[in-house]
């Protein structure tokens, strides 16, 4: 069993979500003797999709050249990590009522037509096997020193 552990808090230390995610992964590893792969989206952020990535991702594989494949390499690496995982643990804070930008970039790299989902007459269909996913989201100030308030 392999656990993919994704952390998206910009705080490398003092992050409540990172602490909780690490505790959960440690517990799962000790109970199941699983291995784990760690993907820290703060220390190694995924690239943002650009025009070259979009062009390459929308082409059929048999029409891609070497440059297209190079543009898809970061995406392919992240997708392969996800495919190799039997379970996924994602920890992150809530930023501005949504996910951190680095996690959105990860989603944009992983969700690819023809690779992780297919367009069918009935709508979009996933191409990656289902697996358990645990999402840990921390909200609020926690034990960190709050910034000066604007009143």
Short mmCIF file of N, CA and C in Angstrom, two decimals:
data_model
loop_
_atom_site.label_atom_id
_atom_site.label_comp_id
_atom_site.label_asym_id
_atom_site.label_seq_id
_atom_site.Cartn_x
_atom_site.Cartn_y
_atom_site.Cartn_z
N UNK A 1 0.85 -1.18 0.00
CA UNK A 1 0.00 0.00 0.00
C UNK A 1 0.88 1.24 0.00
N UNK A 2 0.49 2.24 -0.79
CA UNK A 2 1.22 3.50 -0.86
C UNK A 2 0.25 4.66 -0.64
N UNK A 3 0.64 5.57 0.23
CA UNK A 3 -0.16 6.75 0.54
C UNK A 3 0.50 7.95 -0.12
N UNK A 4 -0.25 8.70 -0.92
CA UNK A 4 0.22 9.97 -1.45
C UNK A 4 -0.21 11.05 -0.47
N UNK A 5 0.78 11.75 0.09
CA UNK A 5 0.52 12.81 1.06
C UNK A 5 0.85 14.15 0.42
N UNK A 6 -0.19 14.97 0.22
CA UNK A 6 -0.05 16.28 -0.42
C UNK A 6 -0.27 17.35 0.64
N UNK A 7 0.71 18.25 0.78
CA UNK A 7 0.58 19.38 1.70
C UNK A 7 0.59 20.67 0.89
N UNK A 8 -0.33 21.58 1.22
CA UNK A 8 -0.45 22.81 0.45
C UNK A 8 -0.37 24.08 1.29
N UNK A 9 -0.04 23.96 2.57
CA UNK A 9 0.07 25.17 3.38
C UNK A 9 1.35 25.92 3.04
N UNK A 10 1.26 27.25 2.83
CA UNK A 10 2.47 28.01 2.59
C UNK A 10 3.38 28.07 3.83
N UNK A 11 2.80 27.78 4.98
CA UNK A 11 3.61 27.73 6.21
C UNK A 11 4.28 26.36 6.30
N UNK A 12 5.59 26.35 6.18
CA UNK A 12 6.29 25.08 6.27
C UNK A 12 6.37 24.64 7.73
N UNK A 13 6.53 25.60 8.63
CA UNK A 13 6.50 25.27 10.06
C UNK A 13 5.36 26.05 10.71
N UNK A 14 4.80 25.49 11.75
CA UNK A 14 3.70 26.15 12.46
C UNK A 14 2.35 26.01 11.78
N UNK A 15 2.23 25.11 10.83
CA UNK A 15 0.97 24.92 10.13
C UNK A 15 0.14 23.84 10.82
N UNK A 16 -1.08 24.18 11.19
CA UNK A 16 -1.97 23.19 11.81
C UNK A 16 -2.35 22.09 10.82
N UNK A 17 -2.61 22.46 9.57
CA UNK A 17 -3.02 21.44 8.59
C UNK A 17 -1.87 20.47 8.32
N UNK A 18 -0.64 20.97 8.21
CA UNK A 18 0.51 20.08 8.00
C UNK A 18 0.69 19.13 9.18
N UNK A 19 0.52 19.68 10.38
CA UNK A 19 0.68 18.85 11.58
C UNK A 19 -0.35 17.72 11.60
N UNK A 20 -1.61 18.07 11.33
CA UNK A 20 -2.67 17.05 11.34
C UNK A 20 -2.47 16.04 10.21
N UNK A 21 -2.09 16.50 9.02
CA UNK A 21 -1.85 15.60 7.91
C UNK A 21 -0.71 14.64 8.20
N UNK A 22 0.36 15.16 8.78
CA UNK A 22 1.49 14.30 9.14
C UNK A 22 1.11 13.27 10.18
N UNK A 23 0.30 13.68 11.17
CA UNK A 23 -0.14 12.74 12.20
C UNK A 23 -0.98 11.62 11.59
N UNK A 24 -1.89 11.98 10.69
CA UNK A 24 -2.74 10.98 10.06
C UNK A 24 -1.91 10.00 9.22
N UNK A 25 -1.00 10.52 8.41
CA UNK A 25 -0.18 9.64 7.56
C UNK A 25 0.67 8.72 8.44
N UNK A 26 1.26 9.26 9.51
CA UNK A 26 2.06 8.42 10.41
C UNK A 26 1.21 7.30 11.01
N UNK A 27 0.00 7.64 11.41
CA UNK A 27 -0.89 6.63 12.00
C UNK A 27 -1.27 5.57 10.97
N UNK A 28 -1.63 6.00 9.77
CA UNK A 28 -1.99 5.03 8.72
C UNK A 28 -0.81 4.13 8.38
N UNK A 29 0.38 4.69 8.32
CA UNK A 29 1.57 3.89 8.00
C UNK A 29 1.84 2.86 9.09
N UNK A 30 1.66 3.26 10.35
CA UNK A 30 1.93 2.32 11.44
C UNK A 30 0.87 1.22 11.51
N UNK A 31 -0.36 1.54 11.14
CA UNK A 31 -1.43 0.55 11.20
C UNK A 31 -1.45 -0.39 9.99
N UNK A 32 -0.98 0.09 8.85
CA UNK A 32 -1.10 -0.70 7.62
C UNK A 32 0.25 -1.11 7.05
N UNK A 33 1.33 -0.61 7.64
CA UNK A 33 2.69 -0.84 7.13
C UNK A 33 2.82 -0.33 5.69
N UNK A 34 2.12 0.75 5.41
CA UNK A 34 2.14 1.35 4.08
C UNK A 34 3.39 2.19 3.91
N UNK A 35 3.75 2.41 2.66
CA UNK A 35 4.77 3.39 2.33
C UNK A 35 4.07 4.70 2.00
N UNK A 36 4.84 5.75 1.82
CA UNK A 36 4.21 7.02 1.48
C UNK A 36 5.09 7.81 0.52
N UNK A 37 4.41 8.62 -0.26
CA UNK A 37 5.06 9.58 -1.15
C UNK A 37 4.59 10.95 -0.71
N UNK A 38 5.53 11.84 -0.50
CA UNK A 38 5.18 13.18 -0.03
C UNK A 38 5.29 14.17 -1.18
N UNK A 39 4.26 14.97 -1.38
CA UNK A 39 4.28 16.04 -2.38
C UNK A 39 3.99 17.34 -1.64
N UNK A 40 5.02 18.15 -1.43
CA UNK A 40 4.88 19.44 -0.74
C UNK A 40 4.73 20.52 -1.81
N UNK A 41 3.55 21.07 -1.92
CA UNK A 41 3.26 22.04 -2.96
C UNK A 41 3.82 23.42 -2.66
N UNK A 42 4.36 23.61 -1.46
CA UNK A 42 5.00 24.88 -1.14
C UNK A 42 6.47 24.85 -1.51
N UNK A 43 7.15 23.79 -1.15
CA UNK A 43 8.58 23.71 -1.45
C UNK A 43 8.83 23.33 -2.91
N UNK A 44 7.89 22.62 -3.52
CA UNK A 44 7.99 22.24 -4.94
C UNK A 44 6.65 22.51 -5.61
N UNK A 45 6.36 23.79 -5.89
CA UNK A 45 5.04 24.09 -6.47
C UNK A 45 4.93 23.61 -7.91
N UNK A 46 3.75 23.14 -8.28
CA UNK A 46 3.54 22.76 -9.67
C UNK A 46 3.50 24.02 -10.54
N UNK A 47 3.85 23.89 -11.81
CA UNK A 47 3.76 25.07 -12.68
C UNK A 47 2.30 25.43 -12.95
N UNK A 48 2.10 26.69 -13.25
CA UNK A 48 0.77 27.12 -13.68
C UNK A 48 0.59 26.74 -15.15
N UNK A 49 -0.61 26.36 -15.53
CA UNK A 49 -0.82 26.02 -16.94
C UNK A 49 -0.64 27.26 -17.81
N UNK A 50 0.10 27.11 -18.88
CA UNK A 50 0.26 28.21 -19.84
C UNK A 50 -0.26 27.75 -21.20
N UNK A 51 -0.13 28.59 -22.20
CA UNK A 51 -0.68 28.28 -23.52
C UNK A 51 -0.05 27.02 -24.11
N UNK A 52 1.26 26.82 -23.90
CA UNK A 52 1.93 25.63 -24.44
C UNK A 52 1.40 24.35 -23.78
N UNK A 53 1.17 24.42 -22.45
CA UNK A 53 0.62 23.26 -21.74
C UNK A 53 -0.79 22.96 -22.25
N UNK A 54 -1.62 23.99 -22.36
CA UNK A 54 -3.00 23.79 -22.81
C UNK A 54 -3.02 23.19 -24.22
N UNK A 55 -2.19 23.74 -25.10
CA UNK A 55 -2.14 23.21 -26.47
C UNK A 55 -1.73 21.74 -26.47
N UNK A 56 -0.70 21.41 -25.71
CA UNK A 56 -0.23 20.02 -25.66
C UNK A 56 -1.27 19.09 -25.04
N UNK A 57 -1.94 19.56 -23.99
CA UNK A 57 -2.90 18.69 -23.29
C UNK A 57 -4.16 18.44 -24.10
N UNK A 58 -4.49 19.34 -25.01
CA UNK A 58 -5.70 19.18 -25.81
C UNK A 58 -5.48 18.38 -27.10
N UNK A 59 -4.23 18.06 -27.39
CA UNK A 59 -3.92 17.27 -28.60
C UNK A 59 -4.08 15.78 -28.32
N UNK A 60 -4.46 15.04 -29.34
CA UNK A 60 -4.42 13.58 -29.23
C UNK A 60 -2.96 13.16 -29.10
N UNK A 61 -2.71 12.10 -28.38
CA UNK A 61 -1.34 11.65 -28.13
C UNK A 61 -0.59 11.38 -29.42
N UNK A 62 -1.26 10.83 -30.42
CA UNK A 62 -0.56 10.50 -31.67
C UNK A 62 -0.20 11.73 -32.50
N UNK A 63 -0.64 12.92 -32.09
CA UNK A 63 -0.28 14.16 -32.80
C UNK A 63 0.71 15.01 -32.01
N UNK A 64 1.14 14.53 -30.86
CA UNK A 64 2.09 15.30 -30.04
C UNK A 64 3.53 15.06 -30.52
N UNK A 65 4.30 16.14 -30.53
CA UNK A 65 5.72 16.04 -30.84
C UNK A 65 6.52 16.09 -29.54
N UNK A 66 7.85 16.10 -29.65
CA UNK A 66 8.70 16.10 -28.46
C UNK A 66 8.48 17.34 -27.59
N UNK A 67 8.26 18.49 -28.22
CA UNK A 67 8.02 19.71 -27.44
C UNK A 67 6.71 19.60 -26.66
N UNK A 68 5.69 19.07 -27.27
CA UNK A 68 4.41 18.87 -26.57
C UNK A 68 4.63 17.96 -25.36
N UNK A 69 5.36 16.88 -25.56
CA UNK A 69 5.60 15.94 -24.46
C UNK A 69 6.40 16.59 -23.33
N UNK A 70 7.37 17.43 -23.69
CA UNK A 70 8.14 18.16 -22.65
C UNK A 70 7.21 19.08 -21.85
N UNK A 71 6.28 19.72 -22.53
CA UNK A 71 5.34 20.62 -21.84
C UNK A 71 4.42 19.86 -20.89
N UNK A 72 4.23 18.57 -21.14
CA UNK A 72 3.35 17.76 -20.29
C UNK A 72 4.11 17.00 -19.19
N UNK A 73 5.43 17.06 -19.17
CA UNK A 73 6.21 16.28 -18.19
C UNK A 73 5.84 16.57 -16.74
N UNK A 74 5.72 17.85 -16.31
CA UNK A 74 5.33 18.08 -14.91
C UNK A 74 3.96 17.48 -14.59
N UNK A 75 3.02 17.60 -15.51
CA UNK A 75 1.70 17.03 -15.33
C UNK A 75 1.77 15.52 -15.22
N UNK A 76 2.54 14.91 -16.12
CA UNK A 76 2.65 13.45 -16.13
C UNK A 76 3.26 12.93 -14.83
N UNK A 77 4.24 13.63 -14.29
CA UNK A 77 4.85 13.23 -13.02
C UNK A 77 3.82 13.22 -11.89
N UNK A 78 3.00 14.27 -11.82
CA UNK A 78 1.98 14.35 -10.77
C UNK A 78 0.90 13.29 -10.97
N UNK A 79 0.50 13.06 -12.20
CA UNK A 79 -0.51 12.03 -12.48
C UNK A 79 0.02 10.65 -12.10
N UNK A 80 1.28 10.37 -12.42
CA UNK A 80 1.86 9.06 -12.08
C UNK A 80 1.91 8.85 -10.57
N UNK A 81 2.21 9.92 -9.81
CA UNK A 81 2.17 9.81 -8.34
C UNK A 81 0.77 9.44 -7.87
N UNK A 82 -0.22 10.09 -8.44
CA UNK A 82 -1.60 9.82 -8.06
C UNK A 82 -2.00 8.39 -8.44
N UNK A 83 -1.63 7.96 -9.62
CA UNK A 83 -1.97 6.60 -10.06
C UNK A 83 -1.30 5.54 -9.19
N UNK A 84 -0.11 5.82 -8.68
CA UNK A 84 0.63 4.85 -7.86
C UNK A 84 0.10 4.77 -6.43
N UNK A 85 -0.75 5.71 -6.04
CA UNK A 85 -1.25 5.76 -4.67
C UNK A 85 -2.48 4.88 -4.49
N UNK A 86 -2.51 4.19 -3.34
CA UNK A 86 -3.69 3.42 -2.97
C UNK A 86 -4.65 4.27 -2.14
N UNK A 87 -4.12 5.34 -1.56
CA UNK A 87 -4.90 6.28 -0.76
C UNK A 87 -4.21 7.64 -0.85
N UNK A 88 -4.98 8.71 -0.64
CA UNK A 88 -4.44 10.06 -0.73
C UNK A 88 -4.85 10.83 0.52
N UNK A 89 -3.89 11.52 1.12
CA UNK A 89 -4.16 12.44 2.23
C UNK A 89 -3.72 13.82 1.76
N UNK A 90 -4.64 14.77 1.82
CA UNK A 90 -4.36 16.15 1.41
C UNK A 90 -4.59 17.04 2.61
N UNK A 91 -3.57 17.83 2.96
CA UNK A 91 -3.77 18.80 4.05
C UNK A 91 -3.47 20.20 3.53
N UNK A 92 -4.33 21.14 3.96
CA UNK A 92 -4.18 22.53 3.50
C UNK A 92 -4.99 23.47 4.38
N UNK A 93 -4.63 24.73 4.35
CA UNK A 93 -5.49 25.73 4.99
C UNK A 93 -6.56 26.19 4.00
N UNK A 94 -7.55 26.88 4.52
CA UNK A 94 -8.50 27.54 3.64
C UNK A 94 -8.00 28.97 3.45
N UNK A 95 -7.85 29.38 2.20
CA UNK A 95 -7.41 30.74 1.88
C UNK A 95 -8.50 31.47 1.12
N UNK A 96 -8.93 32.60 1.65
CA UNK A 96 -9.93 33.41 0.97
C UNK A 96 -11.14 32.58 0.53
N UNK A 97 -11.58 31.70 1.42
CA UNK A 97 -12.76 30.86 1.22
C UNK A 97 -12.56 29.80 0.12
N UNK A 98 -11.32 29.48 -0.21
CA UNK A 98 -11.06 28.47 -1.23
C UNK A 98 -9.71 27.79 -0.95
N UNK A 99 -9.24 27.00 -1.88
CA UNK A 99 -7.98 26.28 -1.71
C UNK A 99 -6.80 27.19 -2.01
N UNK A 100 -5.62 26.89 -1.47
CA UNK A 100 -4.42 27.67 -1.82
C UNK A 100 -4.11 27.55 -3.31
N UNK A 101 -3.49 28.57 -3.85
CA UNK A 101 -3.18 28.63 -5.28
C UNK A 101 -2.34 27.43 -5.73
N UNK A 102 -1.41 26.99 -4.89
CA UNK A 102 -0.55 25.86 -5.27
C UNK A 102 -1.38 24.58 -5.45
N UNK A 103 -2.42 24.41 -4.63
CA UNK A 103 -3.27 23.23 -4.80
C UNK A 103 -4.10 23.33 -6.07
N UNK A 104 -4.59 24.51 -6.39
CA UNK A 104 -5.33 24.71 -7.64
C UNK A 104 -4.42 24.41 -8.82
N UNK A 105 -3.15 24.82 -8.76
CA UNK A 105 -2.20 24.51 -9.84
C UNK A 105 -2.01 23.00 -9.95
N UNK A 106 -1.97 22.28 -8.80
CA UNK A 106 -1.85 20.82 -8.82
C UNK A 106 -3.06 20.21 -9.54
N UNK A 107 -4.25 20.69 -9.20
CA UNK A 107 -5.47 20.20 -9.85
C UNK A 107 -5.38 20.43 -11.36
N UNK A 108 -4.96 21.64 -11.76
CA UNK A 108 -4.87 21.96 -13.18
C UNK A 108 -3.87 21.07 -13.91
N UNK A 109 -2.83 20.60 -13.22
CA UNK A 109 -1.85 19.72 -13.84
C UNK A 109 -2.34 18.27 -13.89
N UNK A 110 -3.19 17.88 -12.95
CA UNK A 110 -3.63 16.49 -12.85
C UNK A 110 -4.89 16.21 -13.67
N UNK A 111 -5.76 17.17 -13.80
CA UNK A 111 -7.01 16.97 -14.53
C UNK A 111 -6.74 17.29 -16.00
N UNK A 112 -6.57 16.21 -16.79
CA UNK A 112 -6.21 16.36 -18.20
C UNK A 112 -7.10 15.52 -19.09
N UNK A 113 -7.68 16.14 -20.13
CA UNK A 113 -8.53 15.38 -21.04
C UNK A 113 -7.74 14.27 -21.74
N UNK A 114 -8.37 13.11 -21.83
CA UNK A 114 -7.74 11.98 -22.49
C UNK A 114 -6.73 11.25 -21.64
N UNK A 115 -6.37 11.83 -20.51
CA UNK A 115 -5.38 11.20 -19.62
C UNK A 115 -6.00 10.82 -18.29
N UNK A 116 -6.70 11.76 -17.65
CA UNK A 116 -7.33 11.45 -16.37
C UNK A 116 -8.86 11.50 -16.45
N UNK A 117 -9.38 12.01 -17.56
CA UNK A 117 -10.82 11.93 -17.78
C UNK A 117 -11.08 11.88 -19.28
N UNK A 118 -12.22 11.31 -19.63
CA UNK A 118 -12.63 11.20 -21.02
C UNK A 118 -13.92 11.96 -21.23
N UNK A 119 -14.06 12.51 -22.41
CA UNK A 119 -15.32 13.14 -22.81
C UNK A 119 -16.17 12.09 -23.48
N UNK A 120 -17.36 11.85 -22.93
CA UNK A 120 -18.26 10.84 -23.48
C UNK A 120 -19.60 11.50 -23.80
N UNK A 121 -20.45 10.82 -24.53
CA UNK A 121 -21.79 11.39 -24.80
C UNK A 121 -22.58 11.65 -23.51
N UNK A 122 -22.27 10.91 -22.46
CA UNK A 122 -22.96 11.10 -21.18
C UNK A 122 -22.29 12.16 -20.31
N UNK A 123 -21.18 12.72 -20.74
CA UNK A 123 -20.45 13.71 -19.95
C UNK A 123 -19.03 13.24 -19.70
N UNK A 124 -18.38 13.84 -18.74
CA UNK A 124 -16.99 13.49 -18.42
C UNK A 124 -16.96 12.23 -17.55
N UNK A 125 -15.98 11.36 -17.85
CA UNK A 125 -15.82 10.11 -17.10
C UNK A 125 -14.37 10.00 -16.66
N UNK A 126 -14.17 9.67 -15.38
CA UNK A 126 -12.82 9.53 -14.85
C UNK A 126 -12.10 8.33 -15.44
N UNK A 127 -10.79 8.47 -15.61
CA UNK A 127 -9.97 7.39 -16.15
C UNK A 127 -8.99 6.84 -15.11
N UNK A 128 -8.98 7.41 -13.92
CA UNK A 128 -8.11 6.92 -12.84
C UNK A 128 -8.98 6.16 -11.85
N UNK A 129 -8.47 5.03 -11.38
CA UNK A 129 -9.23 4.20 -10.44
C UNK A 129 -9.55 4.99 -9.16
N UNK A 130 -10.74 4.69 -8.63
CA UNK A 130 -11.13 5.30 -7.36
C UNK A 130 -10.19 4.84 -6.25
N UNK A 131 -10.01 5.70 -5.27
CA UNK A 131 -9.22 5.38 -4.09
C UNK A 131 -9.69 6.28 -2.95
N UNK A 132 -9.47 5.87 -1.71
CA UNK A 132 -9.87 6.73 -0.60
C UNK A 132 -9.03 8.01 -0.59
N UNK A 133 -9.71 9.12 -0.32
CA UNK A 133 -9.05 10.41 -0.19
C UNK A 133 -9.53 11.05 1.09
N UNK A 134 -8.58 11.52 1.90
CA UNK A 134 -8.90 12.26 3.12
C UNK A 134 -8.40 13.68 2.93
N UNK A 135 -9.28 14.64 3.15
CA UNK A 135 -8.95 16.05 3.01
C UNK A 135 -9.00 16.71 4.38
N UNK A 136 -7.89 17.29 4.79
CA UNK A 136 -7.81 18.00 6.06
C UNK A 136 -7.68 19.49 5.74
N UNK A 137 -8.65 20.27 6.20
CA UNK A 137 -8.65 21.71 5.93
C UNK A 137 -8.66 22.44 7.27
N UNK A 138 -7.68 23.32 7.46
CA UNK A 138 -7.60 24.11 8.68
C UNK A 138 -8.09 25.52 8.38
N UNK A 139 -8.90 26.05 9.28
CA UNK A 139 -9.44 27.40 9.12
C UNK A 139 -9.20 28.18 10.41
N UNK A 140 -8.99 29.46 10.30
CA UNK A 140 -8.84 30.29 11.49
C UNK A 140 -7.39 30.52 11.83
N UNK A 141 -7.20 31.18 12.95
CA UNK A 141 -5.86 31.61 13.33
C UNK A 141 -5.08 30.55 14.07
N UNK A 142 -5.76 29.57 14.65
CA UNK A 142 -5.04 28.53 15.38
C UNK A 142 -4.19 29.11 16.48
N UNK A 143 -3.01 28.53 16.68
CA UNK A 143 -2.13 29.01 17.74
C UNK A 143 -1.13 30.03 17.23
N UNK A 144 -1.17 30.34 15.93
CA UNK A 144 -0.24 31.33 15.38
C UNK A 144 -0.60 32.72 15.91
N UNK A 145 0.39 33.57 16.00
CA UNK A 145 0.15 34.94 16.43
C UNK A 145 -0.64 35.65 15.34
N UNK A 146 -1.82 36.18 15.70
CA UNK A 146 -2.63 36.84 14.68
C UNK A 146 -1.99 38.13 14.21
N UNK A 147 -2.18 38.47 12.94
CA UNK A 147 -1.65 39.74 12.44
C UNK A 147 -2.43 40.90 13.05
N UNK A 148 -1.88 42.09 12.90
CA UNK A 148 -2.61 43.28 13.38
C UNK A 148 -3.95 43.34 12.69
N UNK A 149 -4.97 43.60 13.45
CA UNK A 149 -6.34 43.62 12.93
C UNK A 149 -6.64 44.96 12.27
N UNK A 150 -7.44 44.88 11.22
CA UNK A 150 -7.98 46.09 10.61
C UNK A 150 -9.38 46.25 11.16
N UNK A 151 -9.62 47.39 11.77
CA UNK A 151 -10.97 47.59 12.30
C UNK A 151 -11.67 48.73 11.65
#
